[in-house]
mmCIF file of C-alpha atoms and ligand atoms in Angstrom:
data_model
loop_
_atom_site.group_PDB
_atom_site.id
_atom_site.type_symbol
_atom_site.label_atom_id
_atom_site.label_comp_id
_atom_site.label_asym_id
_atom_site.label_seq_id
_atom_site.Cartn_x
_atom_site.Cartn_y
_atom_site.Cartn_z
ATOM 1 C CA UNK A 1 -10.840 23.416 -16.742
ATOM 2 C CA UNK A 2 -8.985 21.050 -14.251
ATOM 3 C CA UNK A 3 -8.764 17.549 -14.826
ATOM 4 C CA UNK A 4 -9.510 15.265 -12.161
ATOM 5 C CA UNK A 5 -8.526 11.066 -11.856
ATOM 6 C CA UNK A 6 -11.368 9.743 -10.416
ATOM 7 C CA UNK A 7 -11.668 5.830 -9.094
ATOM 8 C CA UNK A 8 -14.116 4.343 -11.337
ATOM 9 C CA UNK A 9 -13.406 0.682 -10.001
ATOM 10 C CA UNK A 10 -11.420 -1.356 -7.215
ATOM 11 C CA UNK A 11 -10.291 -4.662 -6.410
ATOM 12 C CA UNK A 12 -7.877 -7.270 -4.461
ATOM 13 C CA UNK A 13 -6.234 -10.349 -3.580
ATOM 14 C CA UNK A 14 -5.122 -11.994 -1.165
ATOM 15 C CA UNK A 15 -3.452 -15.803 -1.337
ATOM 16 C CA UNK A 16 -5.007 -18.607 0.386
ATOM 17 C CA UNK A 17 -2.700 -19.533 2.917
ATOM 18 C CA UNK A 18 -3.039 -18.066 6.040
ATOM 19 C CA UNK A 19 -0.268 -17.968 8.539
ATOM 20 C CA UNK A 20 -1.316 -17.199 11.890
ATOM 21 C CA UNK A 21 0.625 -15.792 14.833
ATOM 22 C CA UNK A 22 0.154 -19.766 16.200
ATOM 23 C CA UNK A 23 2.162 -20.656 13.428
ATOM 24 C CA UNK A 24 4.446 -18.344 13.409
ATOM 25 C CA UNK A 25 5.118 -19.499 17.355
ATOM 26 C CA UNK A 26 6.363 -22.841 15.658
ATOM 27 C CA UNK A 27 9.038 -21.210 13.591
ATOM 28 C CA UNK A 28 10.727 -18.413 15.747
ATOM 29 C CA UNK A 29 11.013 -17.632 19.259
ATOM 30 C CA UNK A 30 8.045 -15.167 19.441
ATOM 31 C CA UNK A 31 4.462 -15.551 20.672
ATOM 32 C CA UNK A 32 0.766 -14.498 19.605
ATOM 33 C CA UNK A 33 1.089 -11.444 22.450
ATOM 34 C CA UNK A 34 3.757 -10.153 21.497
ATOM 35 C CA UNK A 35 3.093 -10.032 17.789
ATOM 36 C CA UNK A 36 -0.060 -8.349 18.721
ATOM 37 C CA UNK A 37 0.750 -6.141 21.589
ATOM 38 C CA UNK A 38 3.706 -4.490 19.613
ATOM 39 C CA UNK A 39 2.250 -4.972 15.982
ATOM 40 C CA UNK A 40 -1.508 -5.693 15.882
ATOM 41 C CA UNK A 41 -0.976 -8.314 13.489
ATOM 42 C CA UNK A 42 -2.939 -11.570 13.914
ATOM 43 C CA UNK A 43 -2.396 -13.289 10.871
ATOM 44 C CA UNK A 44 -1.236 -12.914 7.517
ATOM 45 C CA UNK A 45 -1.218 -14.462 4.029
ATOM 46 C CA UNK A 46 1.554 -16.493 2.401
ATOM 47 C CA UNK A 47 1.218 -16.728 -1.505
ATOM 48 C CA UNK A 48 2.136 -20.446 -2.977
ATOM 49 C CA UNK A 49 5.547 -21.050 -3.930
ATOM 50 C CA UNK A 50 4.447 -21.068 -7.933
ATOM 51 C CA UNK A 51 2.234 -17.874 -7.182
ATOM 52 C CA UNK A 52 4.224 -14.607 -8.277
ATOM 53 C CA UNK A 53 3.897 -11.115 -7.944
ATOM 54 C CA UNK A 54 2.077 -10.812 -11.205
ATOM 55 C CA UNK A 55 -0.183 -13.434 -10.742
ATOM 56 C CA UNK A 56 -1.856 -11.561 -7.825
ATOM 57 C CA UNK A 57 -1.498 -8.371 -9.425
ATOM 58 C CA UNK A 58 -3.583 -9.553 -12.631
ATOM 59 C CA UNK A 59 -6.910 -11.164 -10.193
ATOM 60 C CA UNK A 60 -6.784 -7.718 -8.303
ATOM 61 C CA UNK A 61 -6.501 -5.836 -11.715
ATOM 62 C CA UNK A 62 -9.147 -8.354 -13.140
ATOM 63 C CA UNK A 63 -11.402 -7.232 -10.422
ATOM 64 C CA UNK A 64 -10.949 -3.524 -10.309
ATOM 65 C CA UNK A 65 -11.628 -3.657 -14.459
ATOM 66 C CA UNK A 66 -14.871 -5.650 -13.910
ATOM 67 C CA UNK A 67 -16.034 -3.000 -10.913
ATOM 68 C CA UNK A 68 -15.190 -0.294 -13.470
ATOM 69 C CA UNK A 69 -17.533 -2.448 -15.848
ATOM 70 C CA UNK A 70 -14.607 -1.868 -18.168
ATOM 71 C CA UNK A 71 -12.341 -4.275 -20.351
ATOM 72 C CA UNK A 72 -8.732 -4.316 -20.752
ATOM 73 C CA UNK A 73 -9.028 -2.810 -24.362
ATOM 74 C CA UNK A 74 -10.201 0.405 -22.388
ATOM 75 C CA UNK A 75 -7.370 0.866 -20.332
ATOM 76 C CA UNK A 76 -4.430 3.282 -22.130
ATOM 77 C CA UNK A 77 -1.704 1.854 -19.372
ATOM 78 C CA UNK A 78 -0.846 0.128 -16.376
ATOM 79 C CA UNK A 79 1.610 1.249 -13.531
ATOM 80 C CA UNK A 80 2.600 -1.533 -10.672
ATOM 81 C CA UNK A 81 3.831 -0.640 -8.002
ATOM 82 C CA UNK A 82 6.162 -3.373 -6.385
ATOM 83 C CA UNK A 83 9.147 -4.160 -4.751
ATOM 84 C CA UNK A 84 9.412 -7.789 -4.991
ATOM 85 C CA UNK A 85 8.669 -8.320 -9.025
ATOM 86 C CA UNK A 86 9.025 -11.837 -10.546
ATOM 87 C CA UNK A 87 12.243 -11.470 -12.687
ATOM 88 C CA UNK A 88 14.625 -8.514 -12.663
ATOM 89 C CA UNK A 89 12.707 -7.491 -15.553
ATOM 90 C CA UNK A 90 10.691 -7.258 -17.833
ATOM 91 C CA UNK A 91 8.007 -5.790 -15.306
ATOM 92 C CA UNK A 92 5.490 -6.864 -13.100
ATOM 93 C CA UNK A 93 2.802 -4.377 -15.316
ATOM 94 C CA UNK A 94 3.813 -5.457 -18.556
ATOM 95 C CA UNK A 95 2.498 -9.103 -17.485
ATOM 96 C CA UNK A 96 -0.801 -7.296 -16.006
ATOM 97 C CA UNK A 97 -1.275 -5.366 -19.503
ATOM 98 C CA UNK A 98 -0.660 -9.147 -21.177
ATOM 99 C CA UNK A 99 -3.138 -10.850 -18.879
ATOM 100 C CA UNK A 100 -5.682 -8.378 -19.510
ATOM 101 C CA UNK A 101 -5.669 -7.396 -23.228
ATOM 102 C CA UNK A 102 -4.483 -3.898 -22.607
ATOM 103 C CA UNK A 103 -3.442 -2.644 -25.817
ATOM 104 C CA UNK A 104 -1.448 0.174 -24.980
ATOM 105 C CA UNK A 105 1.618 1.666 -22.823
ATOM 106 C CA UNK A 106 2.723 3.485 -21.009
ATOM 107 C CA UNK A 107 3.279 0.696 -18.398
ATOM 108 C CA UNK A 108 5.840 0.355 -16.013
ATOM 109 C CA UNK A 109 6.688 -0.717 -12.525
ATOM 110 C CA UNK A 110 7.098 1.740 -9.400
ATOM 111 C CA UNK A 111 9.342 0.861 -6.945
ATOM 112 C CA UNK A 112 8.861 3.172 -3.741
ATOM 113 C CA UNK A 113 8.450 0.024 -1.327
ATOM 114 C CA UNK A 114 5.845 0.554 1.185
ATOM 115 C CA UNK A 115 4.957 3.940 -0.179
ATOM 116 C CA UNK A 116 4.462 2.632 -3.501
ATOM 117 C CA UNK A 117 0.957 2.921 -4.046
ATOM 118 C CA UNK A 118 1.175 6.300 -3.257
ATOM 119 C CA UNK A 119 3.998 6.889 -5.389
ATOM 120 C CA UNK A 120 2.216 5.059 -8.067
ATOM 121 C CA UNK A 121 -1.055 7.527 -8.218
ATOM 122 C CA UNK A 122 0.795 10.237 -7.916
ATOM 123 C CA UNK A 123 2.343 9.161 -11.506
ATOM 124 C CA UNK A 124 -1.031 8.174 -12.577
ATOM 125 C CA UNK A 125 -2.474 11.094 -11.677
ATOM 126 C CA UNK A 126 0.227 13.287 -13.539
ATOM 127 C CA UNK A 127 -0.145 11.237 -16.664
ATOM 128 C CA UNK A 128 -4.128 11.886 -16.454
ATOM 129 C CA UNK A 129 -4.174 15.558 -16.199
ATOM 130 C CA UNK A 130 -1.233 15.878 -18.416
ATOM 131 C CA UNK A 131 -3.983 13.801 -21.363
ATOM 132 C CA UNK A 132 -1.029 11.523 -21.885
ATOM 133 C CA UNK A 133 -3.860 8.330 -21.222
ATOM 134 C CA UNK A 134 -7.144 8.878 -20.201
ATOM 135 C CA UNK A 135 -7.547 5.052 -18.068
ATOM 136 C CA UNK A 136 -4.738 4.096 -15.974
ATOM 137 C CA UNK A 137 -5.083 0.791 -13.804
ATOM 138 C CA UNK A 138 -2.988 1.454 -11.153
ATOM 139 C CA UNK A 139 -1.754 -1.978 -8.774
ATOM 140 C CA UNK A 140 0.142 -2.408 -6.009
ATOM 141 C CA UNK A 141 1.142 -5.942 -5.810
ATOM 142 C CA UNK A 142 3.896 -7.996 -3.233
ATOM 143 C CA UNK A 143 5.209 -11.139 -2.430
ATOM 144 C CA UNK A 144 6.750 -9.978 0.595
ATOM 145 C CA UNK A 145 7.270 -13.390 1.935
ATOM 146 C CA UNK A 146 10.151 -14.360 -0.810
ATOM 147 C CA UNK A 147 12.535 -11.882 1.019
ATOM 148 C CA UNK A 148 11.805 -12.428 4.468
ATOM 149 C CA UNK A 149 14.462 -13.986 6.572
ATOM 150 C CA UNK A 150 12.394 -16.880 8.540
ATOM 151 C CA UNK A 151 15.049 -16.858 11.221
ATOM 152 C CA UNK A 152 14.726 -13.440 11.986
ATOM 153 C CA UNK A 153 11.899 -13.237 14.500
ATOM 154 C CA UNK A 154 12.007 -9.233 14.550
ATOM 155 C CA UNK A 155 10.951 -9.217 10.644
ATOM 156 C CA UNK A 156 9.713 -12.353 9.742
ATOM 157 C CA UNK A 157 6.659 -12.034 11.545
ATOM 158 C CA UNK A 158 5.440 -8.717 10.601
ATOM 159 C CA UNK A 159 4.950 -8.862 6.404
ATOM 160 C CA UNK A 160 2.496 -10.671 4.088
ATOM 161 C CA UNK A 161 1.488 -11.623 0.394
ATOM 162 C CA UNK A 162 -1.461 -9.843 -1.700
ATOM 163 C CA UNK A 163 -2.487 -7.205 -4.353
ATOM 164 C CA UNK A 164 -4.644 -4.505 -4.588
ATOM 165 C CA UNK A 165 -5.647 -2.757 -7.566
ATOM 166 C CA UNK A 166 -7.802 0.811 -9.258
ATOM 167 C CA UNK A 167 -8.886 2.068 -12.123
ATOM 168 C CA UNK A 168 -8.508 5.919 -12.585
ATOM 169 C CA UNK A 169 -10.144 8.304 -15.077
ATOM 170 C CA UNK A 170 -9.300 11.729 -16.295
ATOM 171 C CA UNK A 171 -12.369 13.417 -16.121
ATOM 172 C CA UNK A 172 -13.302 16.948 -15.603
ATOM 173 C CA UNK A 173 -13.594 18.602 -12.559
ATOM 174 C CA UNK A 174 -14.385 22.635 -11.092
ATOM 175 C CA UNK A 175 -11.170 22.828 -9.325
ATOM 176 C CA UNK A 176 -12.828 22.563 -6.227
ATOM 177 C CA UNK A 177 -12.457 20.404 -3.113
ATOM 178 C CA UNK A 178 -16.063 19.118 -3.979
ATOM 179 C CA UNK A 179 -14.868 17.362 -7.158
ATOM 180 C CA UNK A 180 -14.366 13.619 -7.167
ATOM 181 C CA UNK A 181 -11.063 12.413 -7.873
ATOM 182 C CA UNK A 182 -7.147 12.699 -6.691
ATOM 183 C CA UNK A 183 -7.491 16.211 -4.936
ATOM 184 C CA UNK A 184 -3.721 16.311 -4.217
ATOM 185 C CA UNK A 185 -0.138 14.476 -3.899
ATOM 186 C CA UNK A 186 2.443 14.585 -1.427
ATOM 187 C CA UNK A 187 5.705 12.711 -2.030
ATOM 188 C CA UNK A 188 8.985 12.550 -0.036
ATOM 189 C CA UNK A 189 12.076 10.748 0.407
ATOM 190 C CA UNK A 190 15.249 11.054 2.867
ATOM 191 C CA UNK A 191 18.136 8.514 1.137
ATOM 192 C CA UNK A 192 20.053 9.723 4.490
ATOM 193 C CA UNK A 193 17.747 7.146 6.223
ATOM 194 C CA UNK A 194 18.225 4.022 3.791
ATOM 195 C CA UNK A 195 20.284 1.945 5.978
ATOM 196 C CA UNK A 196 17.216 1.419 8.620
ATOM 197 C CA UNK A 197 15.325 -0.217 6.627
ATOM 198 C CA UNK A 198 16.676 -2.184 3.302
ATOM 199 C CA UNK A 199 17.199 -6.073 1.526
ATOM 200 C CA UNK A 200 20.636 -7.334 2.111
ATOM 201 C CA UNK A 201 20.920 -8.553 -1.433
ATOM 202 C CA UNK A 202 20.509 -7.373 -5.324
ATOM 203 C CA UNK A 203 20.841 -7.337 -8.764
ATOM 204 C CA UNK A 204 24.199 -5.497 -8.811
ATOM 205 C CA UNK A 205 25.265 -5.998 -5.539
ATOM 206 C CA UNK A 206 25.241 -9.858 -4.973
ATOM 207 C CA UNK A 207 23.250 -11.223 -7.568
ATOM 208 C CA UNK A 208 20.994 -12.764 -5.004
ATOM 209 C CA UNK A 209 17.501 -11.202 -3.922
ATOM 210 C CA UNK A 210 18.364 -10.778 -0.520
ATOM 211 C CA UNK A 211 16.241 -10.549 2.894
ATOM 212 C CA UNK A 212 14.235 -7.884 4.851
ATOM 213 C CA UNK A 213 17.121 -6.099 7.343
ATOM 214 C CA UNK A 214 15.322 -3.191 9.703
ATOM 215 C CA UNK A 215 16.186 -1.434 12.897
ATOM 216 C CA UNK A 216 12.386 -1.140 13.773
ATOM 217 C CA UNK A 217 12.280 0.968 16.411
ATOM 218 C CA UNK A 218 13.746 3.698 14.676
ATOM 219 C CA UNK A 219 11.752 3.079 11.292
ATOM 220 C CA UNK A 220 9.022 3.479 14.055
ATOM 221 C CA UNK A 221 10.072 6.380 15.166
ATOM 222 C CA UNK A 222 10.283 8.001 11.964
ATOM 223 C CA UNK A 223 6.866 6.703 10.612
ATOM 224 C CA UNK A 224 5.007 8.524 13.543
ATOM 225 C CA UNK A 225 6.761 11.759 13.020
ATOM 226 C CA UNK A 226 6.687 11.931 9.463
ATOM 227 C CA UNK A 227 3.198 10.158 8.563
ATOM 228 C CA UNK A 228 1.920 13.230 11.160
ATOM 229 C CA UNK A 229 3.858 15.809 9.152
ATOM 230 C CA UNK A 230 2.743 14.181 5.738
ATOM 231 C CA UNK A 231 -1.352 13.812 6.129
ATOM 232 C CA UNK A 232 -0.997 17.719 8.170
ATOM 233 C CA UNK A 233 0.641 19.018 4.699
ATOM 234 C CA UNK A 234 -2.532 17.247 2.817
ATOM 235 C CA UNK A 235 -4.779 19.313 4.873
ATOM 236 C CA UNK A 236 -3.234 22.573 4.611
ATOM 237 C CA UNK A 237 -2.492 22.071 1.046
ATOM 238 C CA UNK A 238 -6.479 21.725 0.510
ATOM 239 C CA UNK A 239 -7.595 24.081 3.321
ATOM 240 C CA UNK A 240 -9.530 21.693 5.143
ATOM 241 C CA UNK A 241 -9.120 20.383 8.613
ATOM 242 C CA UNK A 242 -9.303 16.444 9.857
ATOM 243 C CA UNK A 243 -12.531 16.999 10.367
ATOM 244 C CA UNK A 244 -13.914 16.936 6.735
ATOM 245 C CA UNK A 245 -11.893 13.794 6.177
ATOM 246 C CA UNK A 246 -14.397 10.394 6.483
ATOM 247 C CA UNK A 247 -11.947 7.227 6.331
ATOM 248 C CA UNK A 248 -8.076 7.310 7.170
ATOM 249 C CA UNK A 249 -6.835 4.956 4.504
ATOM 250 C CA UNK A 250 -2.972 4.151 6.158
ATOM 251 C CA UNK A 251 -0.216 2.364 5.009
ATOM 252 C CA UNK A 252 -0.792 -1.127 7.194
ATOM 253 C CA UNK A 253 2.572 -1.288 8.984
ATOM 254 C CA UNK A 254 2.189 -1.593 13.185
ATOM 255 C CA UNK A 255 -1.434 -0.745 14.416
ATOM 256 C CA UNK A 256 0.362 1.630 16.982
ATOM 257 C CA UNK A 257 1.560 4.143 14.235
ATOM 258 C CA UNK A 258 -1.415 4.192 12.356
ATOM 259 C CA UNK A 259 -2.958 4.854 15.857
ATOM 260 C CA UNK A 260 -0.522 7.597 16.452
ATOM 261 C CA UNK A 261 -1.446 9.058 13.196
ATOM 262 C CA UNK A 262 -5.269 9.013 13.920
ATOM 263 C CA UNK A 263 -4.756 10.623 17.338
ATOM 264 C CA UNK A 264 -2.635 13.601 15.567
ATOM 265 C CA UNK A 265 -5.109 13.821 13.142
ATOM 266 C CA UNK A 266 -7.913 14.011 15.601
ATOM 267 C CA UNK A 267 -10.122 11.165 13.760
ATOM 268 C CA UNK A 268 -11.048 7.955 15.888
ATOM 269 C CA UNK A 269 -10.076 5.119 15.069
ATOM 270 C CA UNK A 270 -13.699 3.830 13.528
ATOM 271 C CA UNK A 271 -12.735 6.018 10.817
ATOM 272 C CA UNK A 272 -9.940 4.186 10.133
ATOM 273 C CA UNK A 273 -9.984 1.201 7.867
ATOM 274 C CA UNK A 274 -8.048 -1.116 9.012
ATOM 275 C CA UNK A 275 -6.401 -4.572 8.133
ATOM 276 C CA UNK A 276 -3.189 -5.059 9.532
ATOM 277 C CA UNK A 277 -4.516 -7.310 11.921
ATOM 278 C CA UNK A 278 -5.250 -9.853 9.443
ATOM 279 C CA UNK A 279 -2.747 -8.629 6.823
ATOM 280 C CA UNK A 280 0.523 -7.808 7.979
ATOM 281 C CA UNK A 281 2.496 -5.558 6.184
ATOM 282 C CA UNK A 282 1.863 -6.354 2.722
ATOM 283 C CA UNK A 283 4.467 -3.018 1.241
ATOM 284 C CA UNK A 284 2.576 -1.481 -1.395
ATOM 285 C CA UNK A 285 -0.309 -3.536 -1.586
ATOM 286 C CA UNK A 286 -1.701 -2.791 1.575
ATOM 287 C CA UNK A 287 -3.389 0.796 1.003
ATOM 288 C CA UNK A 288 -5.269 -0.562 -1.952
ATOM 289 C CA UNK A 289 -6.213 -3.980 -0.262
ATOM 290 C CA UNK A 290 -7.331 -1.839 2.366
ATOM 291 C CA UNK A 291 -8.990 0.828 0.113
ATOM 292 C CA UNK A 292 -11.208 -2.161 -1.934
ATOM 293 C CA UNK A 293 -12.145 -4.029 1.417
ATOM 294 C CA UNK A 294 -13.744 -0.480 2.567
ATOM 295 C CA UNK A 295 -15.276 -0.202 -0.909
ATOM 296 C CA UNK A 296 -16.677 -3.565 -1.017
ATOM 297 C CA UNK A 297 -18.371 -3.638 2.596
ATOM 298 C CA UNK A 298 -20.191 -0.397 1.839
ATOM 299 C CA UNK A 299 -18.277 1.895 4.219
ATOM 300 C CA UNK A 300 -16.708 4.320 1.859
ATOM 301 C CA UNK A 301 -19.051 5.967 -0.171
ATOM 302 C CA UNK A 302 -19.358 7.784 -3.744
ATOM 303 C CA UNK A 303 -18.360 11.457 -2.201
ATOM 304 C CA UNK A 304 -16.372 10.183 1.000
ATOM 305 C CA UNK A 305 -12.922 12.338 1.113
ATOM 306 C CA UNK A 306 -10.553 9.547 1.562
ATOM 307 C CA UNK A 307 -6.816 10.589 3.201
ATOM 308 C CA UNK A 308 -4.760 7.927 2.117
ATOM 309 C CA UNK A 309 -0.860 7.900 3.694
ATOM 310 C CA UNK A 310 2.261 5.586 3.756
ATOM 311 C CA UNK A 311 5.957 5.346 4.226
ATOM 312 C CA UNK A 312 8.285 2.459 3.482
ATOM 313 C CA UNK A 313 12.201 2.017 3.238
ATOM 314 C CA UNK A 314 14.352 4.379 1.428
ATOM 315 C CA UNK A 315 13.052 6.182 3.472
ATOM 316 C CA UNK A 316 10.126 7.381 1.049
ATOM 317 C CA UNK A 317 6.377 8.437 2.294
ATOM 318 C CA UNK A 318 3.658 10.432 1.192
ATOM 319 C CA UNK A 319 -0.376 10.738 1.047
ATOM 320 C CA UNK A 320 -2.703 11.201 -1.241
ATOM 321 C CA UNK A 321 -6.380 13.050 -0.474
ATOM 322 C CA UNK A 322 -9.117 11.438 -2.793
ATOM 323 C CA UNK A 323 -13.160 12.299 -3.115
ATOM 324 C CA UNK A 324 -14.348 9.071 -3.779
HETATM 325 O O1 LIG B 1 6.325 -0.758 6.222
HETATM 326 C C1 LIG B 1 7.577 -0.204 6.351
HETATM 327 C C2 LIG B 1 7.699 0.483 7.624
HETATM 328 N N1 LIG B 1 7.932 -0.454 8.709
HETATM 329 C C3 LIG B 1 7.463 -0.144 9.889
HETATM 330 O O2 LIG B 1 6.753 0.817 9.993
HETATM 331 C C4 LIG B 1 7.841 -0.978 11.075
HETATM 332 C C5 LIG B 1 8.204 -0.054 12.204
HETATM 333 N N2 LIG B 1 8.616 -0.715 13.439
HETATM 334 C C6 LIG B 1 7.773 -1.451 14.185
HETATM 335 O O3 LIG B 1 6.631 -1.670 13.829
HETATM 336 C C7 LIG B 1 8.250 -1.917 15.540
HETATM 337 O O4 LIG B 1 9.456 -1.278 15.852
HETATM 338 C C8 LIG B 1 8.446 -3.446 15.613
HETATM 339 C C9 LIG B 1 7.088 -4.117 15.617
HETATM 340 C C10 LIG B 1 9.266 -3.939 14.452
HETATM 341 C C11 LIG B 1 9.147 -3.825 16.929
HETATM 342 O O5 LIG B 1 8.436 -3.327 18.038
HETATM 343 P P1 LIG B 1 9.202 -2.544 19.217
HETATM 344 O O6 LIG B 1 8.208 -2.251 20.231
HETATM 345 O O7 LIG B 1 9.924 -1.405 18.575
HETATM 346 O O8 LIG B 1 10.167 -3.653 19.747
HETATM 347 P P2 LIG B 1 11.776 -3.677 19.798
HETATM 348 O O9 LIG B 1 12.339 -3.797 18.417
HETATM 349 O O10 LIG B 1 12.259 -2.558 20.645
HETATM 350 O O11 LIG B 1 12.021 -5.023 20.563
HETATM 351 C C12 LIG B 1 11.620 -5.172 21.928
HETATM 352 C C13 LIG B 1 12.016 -6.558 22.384
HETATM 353 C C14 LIG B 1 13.458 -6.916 22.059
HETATM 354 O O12 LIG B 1 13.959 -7.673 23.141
HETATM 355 P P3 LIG B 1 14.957 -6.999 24.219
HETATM 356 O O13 LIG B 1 16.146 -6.534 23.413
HETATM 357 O O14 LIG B 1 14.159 -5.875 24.795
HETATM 358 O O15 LIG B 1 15.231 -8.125 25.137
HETATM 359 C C15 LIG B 1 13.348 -7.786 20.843
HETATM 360 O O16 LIG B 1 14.407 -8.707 20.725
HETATM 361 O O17 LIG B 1 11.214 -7.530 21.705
HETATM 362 C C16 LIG B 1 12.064 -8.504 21.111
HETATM 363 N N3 LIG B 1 11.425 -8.998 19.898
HETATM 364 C C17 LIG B 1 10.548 -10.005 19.889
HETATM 365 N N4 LIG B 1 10.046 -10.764 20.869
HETATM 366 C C18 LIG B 1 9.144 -11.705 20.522
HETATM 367 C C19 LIG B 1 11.584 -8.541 18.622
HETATM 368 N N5 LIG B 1 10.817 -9.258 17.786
HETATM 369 C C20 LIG B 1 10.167 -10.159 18.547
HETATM 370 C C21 LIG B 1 9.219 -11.170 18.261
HETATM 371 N N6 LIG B 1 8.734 -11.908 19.286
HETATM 372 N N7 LIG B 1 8.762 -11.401 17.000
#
């Protein structure tokens, strides 16, 4: 018997402030066509300065419990992936399993940055089909804008605020592609490659939280090679080709890499869901915010095979291929 974690229910959240590339134009020395010639972005969201991690964490949890048609008291854990939690610790999840009556651990926060989410359900998923729970809400929640540096026009306009949230069940499959659920994992991480991409401040280190430092064109460069490498290995690990896949779920970084990974993957770009235009980069909320948005409008469909990839600093990335 195999044991499959299959999505039962989504859900998101996004703060109301939106910051558009206009306003950003009033703060650095950048302009709308730049931001979206280089990045695709057009606007993002900016969470209140009393709104914390957890607080959008718990309305996307909320929301991907009540889409399950479940009730905290159902869940068996909670795992949060985040790299921008509200105090050192406790964790972000432990508020989430407060908020929402969940009786029960294990629940813990991830912290994988941008490839969080994938990190995340790739724990989830191990817990499952190990029987250690049998309903996991899995969240990826940030509040990317509390360690960006406002005067640094080559980071400050690319990230954004907002959570995304599932709910996974063990449930049993045939072992085959056909089944619904997490089909596969594919983590990895190069620590050679920290220093690209990394927050200038910390616990330890200065006792401050510190801001967003990144040499992007070489974080570029490595997200097109190795988000090509990553979603190829999903393939070949299942034996299927690009063509069986029906939505490209991407990390929501730069429209031009998630472009470059479409085009090596051979799927256009309508099969693609896509946010970063309106999102930013949003770290390890953005796969799930982008997941629930293509849930909600009725593109992604009970049985659609769902390739879902990311990479963030450290450098870590991976992908996860999902039935639906
Ligand atoms: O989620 C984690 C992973 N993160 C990523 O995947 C981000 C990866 N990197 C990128 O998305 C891109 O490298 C960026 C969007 C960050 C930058 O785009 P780029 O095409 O690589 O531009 P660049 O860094 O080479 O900068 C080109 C020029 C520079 O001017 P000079 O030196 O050529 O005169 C920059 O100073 O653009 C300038 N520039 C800006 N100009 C206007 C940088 N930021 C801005 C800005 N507005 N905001």
């Amino acid at each position: 018997m195999t044991i499959r974690s299959v999505i039962l229910g989504t859900g998101s959240y996004l703060p109301e402030k939106i910051m558009t590339n206009k306003d950003m134009e009033a703060i650095v020395d950048t302009t709308d066509e730049w931001i979206v010639q280089r990045t695709g972005i057009r606007e993002r969201r900016v969470a209140a300065a009393d709104q914390n991690t957890a607080d959008m964490a718990i309305e996307a949890a909320r929301q991907a419990l009540h889409a399950a048609g479940l009730q905290g008291s159902d869940i068996d854990g909670v795992i949060v992936a985040t790299s921008t939690p509200d105090t050192t610790f406790p964790s972000v999840a432990v508020k989430v399993q407060a908020a929402l009556g969940v009786r029960q651990g294990p629940v813990f926060d991830v912290h994988a940055v941008c490839a969080g989410f994938i990190y995340a359900l790739t724990v989830a998923d191990s817990l499952l089909r190990t029987g250690a729970a049998r309903r996991l809400l899995v969240v990826g929640a940030e509040k990317m804008t509390s360690i960006l540096n406002w005067e640094d026009r080559t980071t400050c306009v690319l990230f954004g605020d907002g959570a995304g949230a599932l709910v996974l069940e063990a449930q049993e499959g045939s072992g085959e592609i056909a089944d619904r659920g997490i089909l596969s994992t594919h983590l990895h991480a190069d620590g050679n490659l920290r220093d690209i991409l990394y927050v200038n401040g910390g616990v330890s280190s200065t006792q401050t939280a510190g801001h967003i430092v990144m040499e992007g064109k070489e974080v570029f460069r490595q997200a097109v090679a190795l988000m090509a490498d990553v979603v190829t290995e999903a393939l070949d690990h299942n034996g299927i080709s690009s063509a069986d896949i029906d939505w490209l779920v991407p990390h929501q970084a730069n429209i031009r890499i998630i472009e470059g990974t479409a085009k090596k993957l051979g799927v256009e770009l309508d099969q693609v869901v896509l946010t970063v235009d309106r999102h930013g980069n949003t770290s390890a909320a953005s796969i799930p915010l982008a997941l629930d948005e293509a849930v909600r409008d009725g593109r992604i469909q009970p049985g659609h095979l769902l390739l879902l990839e990311g990479l963030g600093s450290g450098l870590t990335w991976g992908a996860a291929l999902i039935r639906y």
